[in-house]
XYZ file of C-alpha atoms in Angstrom:
341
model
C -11.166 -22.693 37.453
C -14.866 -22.898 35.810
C -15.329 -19.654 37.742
C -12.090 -17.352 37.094
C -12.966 -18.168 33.690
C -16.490 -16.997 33.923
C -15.405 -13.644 35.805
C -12.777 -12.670 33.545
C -15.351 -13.282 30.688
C -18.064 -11.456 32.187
C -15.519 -8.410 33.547
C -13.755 -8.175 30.008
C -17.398 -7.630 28.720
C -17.871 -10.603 26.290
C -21.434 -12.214 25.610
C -21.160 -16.054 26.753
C -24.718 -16.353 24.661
C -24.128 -19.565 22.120
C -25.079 -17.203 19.364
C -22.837 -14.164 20.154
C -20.219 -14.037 17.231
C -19.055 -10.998 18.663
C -15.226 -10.265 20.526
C -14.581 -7.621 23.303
C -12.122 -5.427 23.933
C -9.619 -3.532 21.541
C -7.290 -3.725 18.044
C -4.338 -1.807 17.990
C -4.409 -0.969 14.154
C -1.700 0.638 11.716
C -3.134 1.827 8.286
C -1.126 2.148 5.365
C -3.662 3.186 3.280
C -5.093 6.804 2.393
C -6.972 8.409 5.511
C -10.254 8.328 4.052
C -10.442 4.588 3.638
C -9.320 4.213 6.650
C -11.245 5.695 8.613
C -14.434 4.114 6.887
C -12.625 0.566 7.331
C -12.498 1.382 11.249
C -16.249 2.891 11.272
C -17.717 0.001 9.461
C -15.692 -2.661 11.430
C -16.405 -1.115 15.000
C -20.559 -1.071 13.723
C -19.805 -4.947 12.803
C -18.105 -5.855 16.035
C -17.892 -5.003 19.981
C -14.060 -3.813 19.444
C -12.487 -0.331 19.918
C -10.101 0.239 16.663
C -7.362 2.430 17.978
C -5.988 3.153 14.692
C -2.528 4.812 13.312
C -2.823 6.076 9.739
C 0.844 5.936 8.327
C 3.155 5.416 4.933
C 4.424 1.580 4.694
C 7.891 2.508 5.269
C 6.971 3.873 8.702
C 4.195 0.861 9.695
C 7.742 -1.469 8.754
C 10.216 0.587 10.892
C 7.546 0.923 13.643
C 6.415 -2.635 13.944
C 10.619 -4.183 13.793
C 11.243 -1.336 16.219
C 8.690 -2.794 18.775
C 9.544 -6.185 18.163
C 10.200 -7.111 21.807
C 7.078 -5.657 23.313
C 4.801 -5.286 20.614
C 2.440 -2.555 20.628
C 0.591 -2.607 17.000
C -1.890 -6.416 16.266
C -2.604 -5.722 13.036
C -0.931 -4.021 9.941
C -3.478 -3.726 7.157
C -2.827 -2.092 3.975
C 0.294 -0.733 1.820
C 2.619 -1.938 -0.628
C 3.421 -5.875 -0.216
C 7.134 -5.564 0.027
C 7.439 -4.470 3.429
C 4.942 -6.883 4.372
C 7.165 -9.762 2.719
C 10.260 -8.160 4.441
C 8.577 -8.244 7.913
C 7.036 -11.796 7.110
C 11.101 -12.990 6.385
C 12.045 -11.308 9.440
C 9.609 -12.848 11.483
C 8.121 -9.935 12.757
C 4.276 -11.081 11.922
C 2.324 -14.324 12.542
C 1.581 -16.971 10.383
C -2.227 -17.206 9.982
C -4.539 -18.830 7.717
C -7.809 -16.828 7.132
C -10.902 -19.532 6.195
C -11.193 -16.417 3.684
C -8.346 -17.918 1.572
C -10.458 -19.894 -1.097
C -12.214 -16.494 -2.254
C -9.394 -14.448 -2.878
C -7.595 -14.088 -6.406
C -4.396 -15.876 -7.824
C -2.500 -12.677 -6.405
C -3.576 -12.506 -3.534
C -3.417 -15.858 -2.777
C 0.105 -15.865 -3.897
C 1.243 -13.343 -1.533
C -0.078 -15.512 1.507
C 1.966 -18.510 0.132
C 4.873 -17.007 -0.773
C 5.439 -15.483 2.556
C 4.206 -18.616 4.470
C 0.955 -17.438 5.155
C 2.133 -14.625 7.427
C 0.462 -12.048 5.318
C -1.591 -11.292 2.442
C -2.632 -9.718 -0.485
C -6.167 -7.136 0.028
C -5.910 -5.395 -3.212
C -3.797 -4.244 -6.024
C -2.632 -1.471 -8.143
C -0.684 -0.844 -11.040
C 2.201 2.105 -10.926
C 1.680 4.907 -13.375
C 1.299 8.880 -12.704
C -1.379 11.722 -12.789
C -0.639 14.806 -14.616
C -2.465 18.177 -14.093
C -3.852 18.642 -17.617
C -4.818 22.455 -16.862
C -0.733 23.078 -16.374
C 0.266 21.206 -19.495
C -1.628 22.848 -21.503
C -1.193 26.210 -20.019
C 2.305 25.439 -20.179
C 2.608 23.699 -23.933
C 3.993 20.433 -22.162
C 3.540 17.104 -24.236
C 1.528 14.268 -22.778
C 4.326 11.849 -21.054
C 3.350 8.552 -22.280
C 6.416 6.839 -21.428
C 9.075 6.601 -18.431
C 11.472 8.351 -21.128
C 8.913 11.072 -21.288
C 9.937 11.983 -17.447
C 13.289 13.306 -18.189
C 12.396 16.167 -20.539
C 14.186 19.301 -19.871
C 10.736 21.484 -19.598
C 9.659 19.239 -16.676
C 12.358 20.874 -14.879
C 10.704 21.157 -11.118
C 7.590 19.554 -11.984
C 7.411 16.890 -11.034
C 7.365 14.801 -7.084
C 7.286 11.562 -6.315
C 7.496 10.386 -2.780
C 10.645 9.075 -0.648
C 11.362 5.327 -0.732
C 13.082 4.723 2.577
C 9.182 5.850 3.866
C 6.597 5.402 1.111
C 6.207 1.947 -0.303
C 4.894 3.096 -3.248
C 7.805 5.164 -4.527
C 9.603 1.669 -3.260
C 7.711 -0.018 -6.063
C 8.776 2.612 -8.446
C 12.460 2.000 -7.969
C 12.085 -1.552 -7.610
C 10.475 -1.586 -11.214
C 12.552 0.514 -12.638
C 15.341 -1.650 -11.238
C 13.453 -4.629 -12.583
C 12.408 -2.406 -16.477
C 16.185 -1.406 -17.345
C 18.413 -3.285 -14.562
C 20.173 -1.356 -11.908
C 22.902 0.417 -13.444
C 20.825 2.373 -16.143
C 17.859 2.358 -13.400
C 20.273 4.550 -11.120
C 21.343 6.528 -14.433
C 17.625 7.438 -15.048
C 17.119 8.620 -11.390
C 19.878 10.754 -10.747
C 18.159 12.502 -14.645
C 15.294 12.398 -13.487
C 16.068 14.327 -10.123
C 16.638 17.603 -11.766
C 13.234 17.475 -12.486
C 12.138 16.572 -9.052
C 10.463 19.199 -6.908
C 9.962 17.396 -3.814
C 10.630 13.741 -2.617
C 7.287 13.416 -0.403
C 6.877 11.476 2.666
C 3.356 9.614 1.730
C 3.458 7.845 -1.676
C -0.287 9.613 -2.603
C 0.820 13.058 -1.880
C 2.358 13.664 -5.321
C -0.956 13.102 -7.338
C -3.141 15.390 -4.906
C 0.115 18.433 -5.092
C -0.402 17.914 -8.824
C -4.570 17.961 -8.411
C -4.228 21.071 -6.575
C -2.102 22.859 -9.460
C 1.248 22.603 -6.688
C 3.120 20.467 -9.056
C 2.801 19.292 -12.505
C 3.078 15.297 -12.313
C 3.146 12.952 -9.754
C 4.032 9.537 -9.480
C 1.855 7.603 -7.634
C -0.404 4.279 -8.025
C -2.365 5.065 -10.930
C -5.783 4.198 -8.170
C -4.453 7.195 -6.291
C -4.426 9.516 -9.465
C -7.844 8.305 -10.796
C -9.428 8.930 -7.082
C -8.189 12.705 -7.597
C -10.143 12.923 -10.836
C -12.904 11.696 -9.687
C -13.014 14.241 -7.254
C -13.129 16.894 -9.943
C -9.573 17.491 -10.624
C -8.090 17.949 -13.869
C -5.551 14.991 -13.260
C -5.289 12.826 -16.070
C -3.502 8.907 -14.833
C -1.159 7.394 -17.434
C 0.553 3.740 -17.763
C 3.774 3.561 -18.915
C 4.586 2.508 -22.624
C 7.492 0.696 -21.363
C 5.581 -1.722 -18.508
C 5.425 -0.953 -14.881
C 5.398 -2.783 -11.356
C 2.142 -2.801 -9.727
C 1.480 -3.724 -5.648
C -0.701 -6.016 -3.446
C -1.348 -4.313 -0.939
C -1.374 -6.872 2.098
C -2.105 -7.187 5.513
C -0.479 -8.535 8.265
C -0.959 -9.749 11.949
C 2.012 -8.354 14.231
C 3.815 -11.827 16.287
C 3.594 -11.698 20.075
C -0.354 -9.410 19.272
C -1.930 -8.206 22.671
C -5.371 -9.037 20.997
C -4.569 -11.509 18.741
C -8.439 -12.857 18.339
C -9.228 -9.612 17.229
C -6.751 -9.277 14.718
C -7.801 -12.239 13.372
C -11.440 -11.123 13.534
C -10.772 -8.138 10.785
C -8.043 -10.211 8.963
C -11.307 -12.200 8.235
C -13.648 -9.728 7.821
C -11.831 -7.219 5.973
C -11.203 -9.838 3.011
C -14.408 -10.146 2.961
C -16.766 -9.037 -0.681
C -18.937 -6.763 0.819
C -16.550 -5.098 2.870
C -14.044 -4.858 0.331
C -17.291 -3.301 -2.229
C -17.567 -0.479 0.587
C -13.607 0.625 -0.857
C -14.611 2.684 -4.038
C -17.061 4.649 -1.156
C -14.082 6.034 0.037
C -12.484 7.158 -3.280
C -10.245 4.014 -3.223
C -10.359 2.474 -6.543
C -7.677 -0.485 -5.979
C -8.565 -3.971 -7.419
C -10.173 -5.996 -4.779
C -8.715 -9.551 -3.799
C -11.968 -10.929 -3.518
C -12.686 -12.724 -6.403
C -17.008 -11.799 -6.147
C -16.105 -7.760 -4.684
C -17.464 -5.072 -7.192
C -14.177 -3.783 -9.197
C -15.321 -0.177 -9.296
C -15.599 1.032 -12.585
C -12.959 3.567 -12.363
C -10.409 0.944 -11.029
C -7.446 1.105 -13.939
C -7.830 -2.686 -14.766
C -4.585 -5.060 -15.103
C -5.462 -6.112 -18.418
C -5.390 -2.688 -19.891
C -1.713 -1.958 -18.896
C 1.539 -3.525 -19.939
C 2.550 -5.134 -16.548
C 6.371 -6.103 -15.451
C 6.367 -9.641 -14.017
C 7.059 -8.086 -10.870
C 9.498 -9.941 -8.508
C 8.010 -9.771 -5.249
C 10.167 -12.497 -3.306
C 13.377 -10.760 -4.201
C 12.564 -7.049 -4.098
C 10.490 -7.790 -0.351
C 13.707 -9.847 0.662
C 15.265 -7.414 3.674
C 18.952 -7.134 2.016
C 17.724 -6.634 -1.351
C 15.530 -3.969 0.020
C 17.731 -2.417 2.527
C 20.555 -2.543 -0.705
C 18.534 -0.624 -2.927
C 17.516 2.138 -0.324
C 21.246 2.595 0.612
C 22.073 3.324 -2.789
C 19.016 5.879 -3.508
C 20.516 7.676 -0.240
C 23.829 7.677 -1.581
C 23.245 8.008 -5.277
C 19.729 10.432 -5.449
C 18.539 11.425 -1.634
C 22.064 12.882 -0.987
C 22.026 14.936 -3.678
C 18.100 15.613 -4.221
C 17.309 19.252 -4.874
């Protein structure tokens, strides 16, 4: 037995020396975050380790449908990044695996939170507040006033102006309508989308798209995470990121470990590591100016800080519980999709 043991070691590649910290062998990874960070998070963690990252960069909507889809023979071990509620609804679903990362005791409140609430099957790697970027070039050019406020949205001269992405596929517009659901309750939530439609140019598929169509003078406004609209101005771009007057949702972004994982010691390997400070310090490299969960990361000083915005006590149990969620989406199909211009 001694032996087989020793073989498969030895042919799978892994060091047996007693100070080898190091895994072989592969991660199947989706990403749910922007491309750029991304791909840094799989550069830095293949330098770290002796593991081939074979990663899939899509919205949260799709990483949800893709992971319950392969449910039986599951071909993803790790799900890092995007907006929390899909996480929670594949957590209640039992789609991912219930792990506790010795990490836990450095995160924030938050983050923290997320793991417990969803009994430790996933959990929280940064977070953002919802808000928009406006191209400030186009307003003025076009004698627009500043929108300040969710009211602001619906004026006539915005008429094709502004995009925000689909929720059945981004998680982020998600978080919009589940905080506008949770701002003025569903009825006069549903009132203010089907307004605000005639001012919608495009429902996108990836919840960032709107800011950088807005940064590249394609659309007026975009609403996105106000991280994504501040990483398009410091680029350069004349996008200005605003918080609503009225109070807005925010996410925490999580990250999940798929059940049944092919390489399930590897998953666990950059569930640890990638809630770790320095890693998560590397973030703002990559133009991604989230709030880290680790309480002793560097906040980069363009991250649009919590305290500074009026924040909904966002509901994340009930609007990450599957019928809730698949509720809501039905109706924006009906209701807004059907009839989107």
């Amino acid at each position: 037995m001694r032996l087989t043991v020793l073989s498969t070691l030895l042919f799978a590649g892994t060091s047996l020396s007693a100070g080898s910290a190091l895994a072989a062998g592969e991660l199947n990874l989706i990403c749910a975050a922007d491309v750029v960070i991304c791909e840094q998070m799989q550069g830095d963690f293949q330098k770290a380790h002796d593991i081939k990252v074979n990663m899939v960069r899509m919205s949260s909507g799709e990483a949800y449908a893709k992971i319950r889809a392969e449910a039986r023979n599951p071909k993803t071990d790790l799900w890092w990044a995007g907006t929390g509620d899909p996480h929670l609804q594949a957590a209640s679903e039992g789609l991912t695996e219930e792990y506790k990362s010795p990490m836990l005791d450095q995160l924030q409140d938050w983050a923290k939170s997320q793991a417990e609430s969803s009994g430790f099957k996933t959990v929280g790697v940064y977070a953002g507040a919802l808000g928009w970027g406006y191209n400030t070039e186009i307003f003025k050019q076009k004698g627009y006033k500043e929108p300040v406020c969710w009211a602001d949205l619906l004026a006539p001269e915005l008429r094709g102006e502004i995009q925000v992405a689909n929720p059945n596929s981004s998680g982020t517009a998600y978080t919009a309508l589940a905080s506008l659901v949770q701002i003025m309750g569903e009825e006069k939530a549903f009132e203010y989308l089907k307004a605000l439609n005639a001012n919608i140019s495009q429902y996108t598929k990836s919840g960032s798209a709107p800011v950088k169509a807005a940064a590249r003078g394609e659309t007026g406004l975009g609403i996105v995470f106000m991280h994504d609209a501040v990483a398009q101005t410091s680029e350069g771009f004349p996008v200005k990121s605003i918080a609503p007057c009225e109070g807005t949702g925010y996410e925490i972004g999580s990250m999940s470990i798929v059940k049944g994982a092919r390489n399930m010691e590897n998953a666990k390997t950059w569930y640890d590591w990638s809630l770790k400070p320095d890693v998560q310090s590397r973030m703002k490299d990559a133009k991604s100016f989230q709030l880290p969960s680790n309480k002793t990361a560097e906040i980069p000083k363009e991250a649009p800080r919590f305290e500074d915005i009026k924040l909904i006590d966002y509901d994340f149990k009930t609007y990450g519980d599957p019928e809730k969620r698949k509720a809501l989406l039905e109706r924006w199909d009906r209701e807004i999709g059907a009839v989107a211009n």
